[in-house]
mmCIF file with all atom_site columns, C-alpha atoms in Angstrom:
data_model
loop_
_atom_site.group_PDB
_atom_site.id
_atom_site.type_symbol
_atom_site.label_atom_id
_atom_site.label_alt_id
_atom_site.label_comp_id
_atom_site.label_asym_id
_atom_site.label_entity_id
_atom_site.label_seq_id
_atom_site.pdbx_PDB_ins_code
_atom_site.Cartn_x
_atom_site.Cartn_y
_atom_site.Cartn_z
_atom_site.occupancy
_atom_site.B_iso_or_equiv
_atom_site.pdbx_formal_charge
_atom_site.auth_seq_id
_atom_site.auth_comp_id
_atom_site.auth_asym_id
_atom_site.auth_atom_id
_atom_site.pdbx_PDB_model_num
ATOM 1   C CA . MET A 1 1   ? 82.522  107.395 84.390  1.00 63.00 ? 1379 MET A CA 1
ATOM 2   C CA . MET A 1 2   ? 82.132  105.457 87.618  1.00 76.00 ? 1380 MET A CA 1
ATOM 3   C CA . CYS A 1 3   ? 82.587  101.713 87.556  1.00 82.00 ? 1381 CYS A CA 1
ATOM 4   C CA . THR A 1 4   ? 83.228  98.993  90.138  1.00 85.00 ? 1382 THR A CA 1
ATOM 5   C CA . ALA A 1 5   ? 85.621  96.187  89.214  1.00 87.00 ? 1383 ALA A CA 1
ATOM 6   C CA . LYS A 1 6   ? 84.300  92.716  90.063  1.00 90.00 ? 1384 LYS A CA 1
ATOM 7   C CA . LYS A 1 7   ? 86.713  90.243  88.424  1.00 90.00 ? 1385 LYS A CA 1
ATOM 8   C CA . CYS A 1 8   ? 89.904  90.523  86.440  1.00 91.00 ? 1386 CYS A CA 1
ATOM 9   C CA . GLY A 1 9   ? 91.403  87.730  84.362  1.00 92.00 ? 1387 GLY A CA 1
ATOM 10  C CA . ILE A 1 10  ? 93.548  86.900  81.377  1.00 92.00 ? 1388 ILE A CA 1
ATOM 11  C CA . ARG A 1 11  ? 92.977  85.352  77.982  1.00 92.00 ? 1389 ARG A CA 1
ATOM 12  C CA . PHE A 1 12  ? 95.956  83.626  76.363  1.00 90.00 ? 1390 PHE A CA 1
ATOM 13  C CA . LYS A 1 13  ? 94.953  83.527  72.687  1.00 89.00 ? 1391 LYS A CA 1
ATOM 14  C CA . PRO A 1 14  ? 94.961  86.304  71.580  1.00 91.00 ? 1392 PRO A CA 1
ATOM 15  C CA . PRO A 1 15  ? 96.502  87.800  74.728  1.00 91.00 ? 1393 PRO A CA 1
ATOM 16  C CA . ALA A 1 16  ? 94.170  90.155  76.571  1.00 93.00 ? 1394 ALA A CA 1
ATOM 17  C CA . ILE A 1 17  ? 93.209  91.298  80.058  1.00 92.00 ? 1395 ILE A CA 1
ATOM 18  C CA . ILE A 1 18  ? 89.499  90.835  80.720  1.00 93.00 ? 1396 ILE A CA 1
ATOM 19  C CA . LEU A 1 19  ? 87.708  92.941  83.308  1.00 92.00 ? 1397 LEU A CA 1
ATOM 20  C CA . ILE A 1 20  ? 84.209  92.225  84.588  1.00 92.00 ? 1398 ILE A CA 1
ATOM 21  C CA . TYR A 1 21  ? 82.793  95.396  86.109  1.00 91.00 ? 1399 TYR A CA 1
ATOM 22  C CA . GLU A 1 22  ? 79.570  96.999  87.188  1.00 88.00 ? 1400 GLU A CA 1
ATOM 23  C CA . GLY A 1 23  ? 78.860  100.276 85.422  1.00 80.00 ? 1401 GLY A CA 1
ATOM 24  C CA . GLU A 1 24  ? 76.831  103.267 86.463  1.00 77.00 ? 1402 GLU A CA 1
ATOM 25  C CA . VAL A 1 25  ? 73.674  101.173 86.267  1.00 74.00 ? 1403 VAL A CA 1
ATOM 26  C CA . LYS A 1 26  ? 73.790  98.972  89.380  1.00 75.00 ? 1404 LYS A CA 1
ATOM 27  C CA . GLY A 1 27  ? 73.118  95.278  88.934  1.00 76.00 ? 1405 GLY A CA 1
ATOM 28  C CA . LYS A 1 28  ? 74.254  95.147  85.321  1.00 86.00 ? 1406 LYS A CA 1
ATOM 29  C CA . SER A 1 29  ? 77.646  93.527  84.762  1.00 89.00 ? 1407 SER A CA 1
ATOM 30  C CA . ARG A 1 30  ? 79.739  94.450  81.782  1.00 89.00 ? 1408 ARG A CA 1
ATOM 31  C CA . GLN A 1 31  ? 82.917  93.082  80.259  1.00 91.00 ? 1409 GLN A CA 1
ATOM 32  C CA . ARG A 1 32  ? 85.915  94.999  78.943  1.00 91.00 ? 1410 ARG A CA 1
ATOM 33  C CA . ILE A 1 33  ? 88.612  93.282  76.891  1.00 92.00 ? 1411 ILE A CA 1
ATOM 34  C CA . MET A 1 34  ? 91.969  95.062  76.854  1.00 92.00 ? 1412 MET A CA 1
ATOM 35  C CA . PRO A 1 35  ? 94.335  93.541  74.281  1.00 90.00 ? 1413 PRO A CA 1
ATOM 36  C CA . VAL A 1 36  ? 97.964  92.968  75.233  1.00 90.00 ? 1414 VAL A CA 1
ATOM 37  C CA . ARG A 1 37  ? 100.136 93.771  72.246  1.00 88.00 ? 1415 ARG A CA 1
ATOM 38  C CA . ASN A 1 38  ? 103.858 93.163  71.675  1.00 88.00 ? 1416 ASN A CA 1
ATOM 39  C CA . PHE A 1 39  ? 104.262 91.046  74.812  1.00 85.00 ? 1417 PHE A CA 1
ATOM 40  C CA . SER A 1 40  ? 106.985 88.409  74.837  1.00 82.00 ? 1418 SER A CA 1
ATOM 41  C CA . LYS A 1 41  ? 108.437 86.040  77.394  1.00 81.00 ? 1419 LYS A CA 1
ATOM 42  C CA . PHE A 1 42  ? 111.194 88.608  77.988  1.00 85.00 ? 1420 PHE A CA 1
ATOM 43  C CA . SER A 1 43  ? 108.888 91.586  78.669  1.00 83.00 ? 1421 SER A CA 1
ATOM 44  C CA . GLY A 1 44  ? 109.051 93.358  82.017  1.00 83.00 ? 1422 GLY A CA 1
ATOM 45  C CA . LEU A 1 45  ? 105.991 92.606  84.131  1.00 83.00 ? 1423 LEU A CA 1
ATOM 46  C CA . GLN A 1 46  ? 105.949 95.736  86.249  1.00 84.00 ? 1424 GLN A CA 1
ATOM 47  C CA . GLN A 1 47  ? 106.441 98.099  83.303  1.00 87.00 ? 1425 GLN A CA 1
ATOM 48  C CA . ARG A 1 48  ? 103.678 96.449  81.276  1.00 89.00 ? 1426 ARG A CA 1
ATOM 49  C CA . ALA A 1 49  ? 101.294 96.503  84.241  1.00 89.00 ? 1427 ALA A CA 1
ATOM 50  C CA . GLU A 1 50  ? 101.983 100.216 84.782  1.00 89.00 ? 1428 GLU A CA 1
ATOM 51  C CA . GLN A 1 51  ? 101.533 100.952 81.070  1.00 89.00 ? 1429 GLN A CA 1
ATOM 52  C CA . LEU A 1 52  ? 98.160  99.208  81.020  1.00 89.00 ? 1430 LEU A CA 1
ATOM 53  C CA . LYS A 1 53  ? 96.965  100.832 84.240  1.00 88.00 ? 1431 LYS A CA 1
ATOM 54  C CA . ASN A 1 54  ? 98.007  104.318 83.047  1.00 89.00 ? 1432 ASN A CA 1
ATOM 55  C CA . ASN A 1 55  ? 96.642  103.915 79.515  1.00 88.00 ? 1433 ASN A CA 1
ATOM 56  C CA . PRO A 1 56  ? 94.084  106.710 78.994  1.00 88.00 ? 1434 PRO A CA 1
ATOM 57  C CA . ARG A 1 57  ? 91.590  104.305 77.391  1.00 89.00 ? 1435 ARG A CA 1
ATOM 58  C CA . HIS A 1 58  ? 91.614  101.876 80.332  1.00 87.00 ? 1436 HIS A CA 1
ATOM 59  C CA . LYS A 1 59  ? 92.568  104.086 83.280  1.00 87.00 ? 1437 LYS A CA 1
ATOM 60  C CA . SER A 1 60  ? 89.064  104.695 84.624  1.00 86.00 ? 1438 SER A CA 1
ATOM 61  C CA . TYR A 1 61  ? 88.219  100.979 84.437  1.00 87.00 ? 1439 TYR A CA 1
ATOM 62  C CA . LEU A 1 62  ? 91.399  99.792  86.177  1.00 88.00 ? 1440 LEU A CA 1
ATOM 63  C CA . GLU A 1 63  ? 91.342  102.244 89.096  1.00 87.00 ? 1441 GLU A CA 1
ATOM 64  C CA . GLN A 1 64  ? 90.227  99.576  91.562  1.00 85.00 ? 1442 GLN A CA 1
ATOM 65  C CA . VAL A 1 65  ? 92.524  96.859  90.194  1.00 88.00 ? 1443 VAL A CA 1
ATOM 66  C CA . SER A 1 66  ? 95.840  96.793  92.014  1.00 85.00 ? 1444 SER A CA 1
ATOM 67  C CA . LEU A 1 67  ? 99.136  96.964  90.180  1.00 86.00 ? 1445 LEU A CA 1
ATOM 68  C CA . ARG A 1 68  ? 100.141 93.749  91.956  1.00 84.00 ? 1446 ARG A CA 1
ATOM 69  C CA . GLN A 1 69  ? 97.152  91.892  90.470  1.00 88.00 ? 1447 GLN A CA 1
ATOM 70  C CA . LEU A 1 70  ? 97.991  93.089  86.963  1.00 90.00 ? 1448 LEU A CA 1
ATOM 71  C CA . GLU A 1 71  ? 101.596 91.941  87.451  1.00 88.00 ? 1449 GLU A CA 1
ATOM 72  C CA . LYS A 1 72  ? 100.263 88.540  88.512  1.00 88.00 ? 1450 LYS A CA 1
ATOM 73  C CA . LEU A 1 73  ? 98.192  88.289  85.326  1.00 90.00 ? 1451 LEU A CA 1
ATOM 74  C CA . PHE A 1 74  ? 101.207 89.209  83.218  1.00 90.00 ? 1452 PHE A CA 1
ATOM 75  C CA . THR A 1 75  ? 103.180 86.514  85.081  1.00 89.00 ? 1453 THR A CA 1
ATOM 76  C CA . PHE A 1 76  ? 100.615 83.961  83.911  1.00 90.00 ? 1454 PHE A CA 1
ATOM 77  C CA . LEU A 1 77  ? 100.885 85.241  80.350  1.00 90.00 ? 1455 LEU A CA 1
ATOM 78  C CA . ARG A 1 78  ? 104.678 85.076  80.403  1.00 90.00 ? 1456 ARG A CA 1
ATOM 79  C CA . GLY A 1 79  ? 104.564 81.541  81.816  1.00 89.00 ? 1457 GLY A CA 1
ATOM 80  C CA . TYR A 1 80  ? 102.180 80.521  79.042  1.00 90.00 ? 1458 TYR A CA 1
ATOM 81  C CA . LEU A 1 81  ? 104.553 81.940  76.416  1.00 89.00 ? 1459 LEU A CA 1
ATOM 82  C CA . GLN A 1 82  ? 107.438 80.027  78.022  1.00 89.00 ? 1460 GLN A CA 1
ATOM 83  C CA . GLY A 1 83  ? 105.480 76.778  77.760  1.00 90.00 ? 1461 GLY A CA 1
ATOM 84  C CA . GLN A 1 84  ? 104.708 76.266  81.446  1.00 89.00 ? 1462 GLN A CA 1
ATOM 85  C CA . SER A 1 85  ? 101.597 74.432  82.536  1.00 89.00 ? 1463 SER A CA 1
ATOM 86  C CA . LEU A 1 86  ? 98.913  76.169  84.569  1.00 87.00 ? 1464 LEU A CA 1
ATOM 87  C CA . ALA A 1 87  ? 99.882  74.175  87.679  1.00 90.00 ? 1465 ALA A CA 1
ATOM 88  C CA . GLU A 1 88  ? 103.523 75.284  87.354  1.00 89.00 ? 1466 GLU A CA 1
ATOM 89  C CA . MET A 1 89  ? 102.472 78.903  86.948  1.00 88.00 ? 1467 MET A CA 1
ATOM 90  C CA . MET A 1 90  ? 100.186 78.719  89.992  1.00 88.00 ? 1468 MET A CA 1
ATOM 91  C CA . GLU A 1 91  ? 103.001 77.227  92.072  1.00 89.00 ? 1469 GLU A CA 1
ATOM 92  C CA . GLN A 1 92  ? 105.422 79.939  90.942  1.00 84.00 ? 1470 GLN A CA 1
ATOM 93  C CA . VAL A 1 93  ? 102.967 82.735  91.766  1.00 82.00 ? 1471 VAL A CA 1
ATOM 94  C CA . GLN A 1 94  ? 102.219 81.143  95.145  1.00 84.00 ? 1472 GLN A CA 1
ATOM 95  C CA . ARG A 1 95  ? 105.954 80.991  95.919  1.00 81.00 ? 1473 ARG A CA 1
ATOM 96  C CA . GLU A 1 96  ? 106.341 84.676  95.039  1.00 77.00 ? 1474 GLU A CA 1
ATOM 97  C CA . ARG A 1 97  ? 103.355 85.724  97.152  1.00 79.00 ? 1475 ARG A CA 1
ATOM 98  C CA . THR A 1 98  ? 104.337 83.932  100.379 1.00 82.00 ? 1476 THR A CA 1
ATOM 99  C CA . ILE A 1 99  ? 106.859 85.147  102.910 1.00 85.00 ? 1477 ILE A CA 1
ATOM 100 C CA . ASP A 1 100 ? 109.184 82.644  104.557 1.00 85.00 ? 1478 ASP A CA 1
ATOM 101 C CA . PRO A 1 101 ? 109.547 83.715  108.202 1.00 85.00 ? 1479 PRO A CA 1
ATOM 102 C CA . GLU A 1 102 ? 112.975 82.064  108.397 1.00 88.00 ? 1480 GLU A CA 1
ATOM 103 C CA . GLU A 1 103 ? 114.355 83.977  105.395 1.00 87.00 ? 1481 GLU A CA 1
ATOM 104 C CA . ASP A 1 104 ? 116.994 86.604  106.194 1.00 89.00 ? 1482 ASP A CA 1
ATOM 105 C CA . LEU A 1 105 ? 115.735 89.751  104.459 1.00 88.00 ? 1483 LEU A CA 1
ATOM 106 C CA . ASN A 1 106 ? 119.043 91.522  105.128 1.00 91.00 ? 1484 ASN A CA 1
ATOM 107 C CA . LYS A 1 107 ? 120.701 89.358  102.479 1.00 90.00 ? 1485 LYS A CA 1
ATOM 108 C CA . LEU A 1 108 ? 118.300 90.365  99.677  1.00 89.00 ? 1486 LEU A CA 1
ATOM 109 C CA . ASP A 1 109 ? 119.022 92.990  97.062  1.00 90.00 ? 1487 ASP A CA 1
ATOM 110 C CA . ASP A 1 110 ? 116.859 96.120  96.899  1.00 91.00 ? 1488 ASP A CA 1
ATOM 111 C CA . LYS A 1 111 ? 114.564 94.822  94.172  1.00 85.00 ? 1489 LYS A CA 1
ATOM 112 C CA . GLU A 1 112 ? 113.768 91.534  95.950  1.00 85.00 ? 1490 GLU A CA 1
ATOM 113 C CA . LEU A 1 113 ? 113.336 93.339  99.268  1.00 89.00 ? 1491 LEU A CA 1
ATOM 114 C CA . ALA A 1 114 ? 110.841 95.729  97.676  1.00 87.00 ? 1492 ALA A CA 1
ATOM 115 C CA . LYS A 1 115 ? 108.869 92.727  96.354  1.00 83.00 ? 1493 LYS A CA 1
ATOM 116 C CA . ARG A 1 116 ? 108.761 91.111  99.794  1.00 86.00 ? 1494 ARG A CA 1
ATOM 117 C CA . LYS A 1 117 ? 107.673 94.387  101.390 1.00 88.00 ? 1495 LYS A CA 1
ATOM 118 C CA . SER A 1 118 ? 104.876 94.855  98.874  1.00 83.00 ? 1496 SER A CA 1
ATOM 119 C CA . VAL A 1 119 ? 103.636 91.317  99.613  1.00 84.00 ? 1497 VAL A CA 1
ATOM 120 C CA . MET A 1 120 ? 103.720 92.088  103.350 1.00 88.00 ? 1498 MET A CA 1
ATOM 121 C CA . ASP A 1 121 ? 101.849 95.369  102.804 1.00 88.00 ? 1499 ASP A CA 1
ATOM 122 C CA . GLU A 1 122 ? 99.219  93.595  100.738 1.00 82.00 ? 1500 GLU A CA 1
ATOM 123 C CA . LEU A 1 123 ? 98.742  90.913  103.417 1.00 84.00 ? 1501 LEU A CA 1
ATOM 124 C CA . PHE A 1 124 ? 98.474  93.612  106.078 1.00 89.00 ? 1502 PHE A CA 1
ATOM 125 C CA . GLU A 1 125 ? 95.794  95.492  104.122 1.00 85.00 ? 1503 GLU A CA 1
ATOM 126 C CA . LYS A 1 126 ? 93.910  92.243  103.498 1.00 83.00 ? 1504 LYS A CA 1
ATOM 127 C CA . ASN A 1 127 ? 93.897  91.200  107.176 1.00 83.00 ? 1505 ASN A CA 1
ATOM 128 C CA . GLN A 1 128 ? 93.351  94.636  108.672 1.00 85.00 ? 1506 GLN A CA 1
ATOM 129 C CA . LYS A 1 129 ? 90.095  95.176  110.562 1.00 83.00 ? 1507 LYS A CA 1
ATOM 130 C CA . LYS A 1 130 ? 88.395  98.410  109.620 1.00 84.00 ? 1508 LYS A CA 1
ATOM 131 C CA . LYS A 1 131 ? 85.615  100.289 111.402 1.00 84.00 ? 1509 LYS A CA 1
ATOM 132 C CA . ASP A 1 132 ? 83.154  99.295  108.681 1.00 85.00 ? 1510 ASP A CA 1
ATOM 133 C CA . ASP A 1 133 ? 83.726  95.542  109.167 1.00 83.00 ? 1511 ASP A CA 1
ATOM 134 C CA . PRO A 1 134 ? 80.856  93.715  110.910 1.00 85.00 ? 1512 PRO A CA 1
ATOM 135 C CA . ASP A 1 135 ? 83.189  91.934  113.377 1.00 84.00 ? 1513 ASP A CA 1
ATOM 136 C CA . PHE A 1 136 ? 85.149  95.079  114.305 1.00 85.00 ? 1514 PHE A CA 1
ATOM 137 C CA . VAL A 1 137 ? 85.725  95.550  118.054 1.00 84.00 ? 1515 VAL A CA 1
ATOM 138 C CA . TYR A 1 138 ? 87.144  98.879  119.222 1.00 84.00 ? 1516 TYR A CA 1
ATOM 139 C CA . ASP A 1 139 ? 89.152  98.074  122.346 1.00 85.00 ? 1517 ASP A CA 1
ATOM 140 C CA . VAL A 1 140 ? 90.375  94.469  122.360 1.00 83.00 ? 1518 VAL A CA 1
ATOM 141 C CA . GLU A 1 141 ? 92.151  93.219  125.453 1.00 89.00 ? 1519 GLU A CA 1
ATOM 142 C CA . VAL A 1 142 ? 93.932  89.883  125.231 1.00 87.00 ? 1520 VAL A CA 1
ATOM 143 C CA . GLU A 1 143 ? 95.453  87.855  128.045 1.00 87.00 ? 1521 GLU A CA 1
ATOM 144 C CA . PHE A 1 144 ? 98.517  85.981  126.860 1.00 80.00 ? 1522 PHE A CA 1
ATOM 145 C CA . PRO A 1 145 ? 99.263  82.678  128.584 1.00 80.00 ? 1523 PRO A CA 1
ATOM 146 C CA . GLN A 1 146 ? 102.379 82.706  130.711 1.00 76.00 ? 1524 GLN A CA 1
ATOM 147 C CA . ASP A 1 147 ? 103.669 79.165  130.793 1.00 69.00 ? 1525 ASP A CA 1
ATOM 148 C CA . GLU A 1 148 ? 107.093 80.069  132.072 1.00 67.00 ? 1526 GLU A CA 1
ATOM 149 C CA . GLN A 1 149 ? 108.403 82.633  134.537 1.00 66.00 ? 1527 GLN A CA 1
ATOM 150 C CA . LEU A 1 150 ? 109.035 86.077  133.025 1.00 64.00 ? 1528 LEU A CA 1
ATOM 151 C CA . GLN A 1 151 ? 112.665 87.132  132.951 1.00 66.00 ? 1529 GLN A CA 1
ATOM 152 C CA . SER A 1 152 ? 113.414 90.663  134.039 1.00 67.00 ? 1530 SER A CA 1
ATOM 153 C CA . CYS A 1 153 ? 116.011 92.850  132.409 1.00 67.00 ? 1531 CYS A CA 1
ATOM 154 C CA . GLY A 1 154 ? 118.305 95.199  134.216 1.00 66.00 ? 1532 GLY A CA 1
ATOM 155 C CA . TRP A 1 155 ? 117.117 98.308  132.442 1.00 68.00 ? 1533 TRP A CA 1
ATOM 156 C CA . ASP A 1 156 ? 113.492 97.970  133.494 1.00 60.00 ? 1534 ASP A CA 1
ATOM 157 C CA . THR A 1 157 ? 114.154 97.628  137.231 1.00 60.00 ? 1535 THR A CA 1
ATOM 158 C CA . GLU A 1 158 ? 115.982 100.936 137.648 1.00 58.00 ? 1536 GLU A CA 1
ATOM 159 C CA . SER A 1 159 ? 114.114 103.904 138.995 1.00 58.00 ? 1537 SER A CA 1
ATOM 160 C CA . ALA A 1 160 ? 112.962 106.760 136.815 1.00 57.00 ? 1538 ALA A CA 1
ATOM 161 C CA . ASP A 1 161 ? 114.813 109.259 139.059 1.00 59.00 ? 1539 ASP A CA 1
ATOM 162 C CA . GLU A 1 162 ? 118.136 108.518 137.358 1.00 59.00 ? 1540 GLU A CA 1
ATOM 163 C CA . PHE A 1 163 ? 117.075 110.194 134.145 1.00 57.00 ? 1541 PHE A CA 1
#
């Protein structure tokens, strides 16, 4: 079965993931409700997202939905179960999805570093220009302004004969 995911959201009572998709018949939107059972405020987000995505009943529908998006939906559900408001949950998700350029990534543990890298990969994929994009230009040349005099380094002034 071939389907194209359009929107993915969450319902809090009873907990469920809702997917709006376009089926084999183009132009006709359909809705699939996938119940979330046995989820508590202590449940692991990544494991639950992987379980849902790999579930044989939902696998073909969730092919185009990223694991990161499912984790985000489970974050909202966990926040709801903890009693957080929607504004607090949005702020928390926004904090997790932004990269602080001043943060020293060398001081993070492996798990946090992997999260930051996945956010960076997602931002790269989102901002990447592909050949199919209407504003794609093949060979872009950019002149960078040079406000101050360039400093030369010793290694770049030596001749190539020394090697």
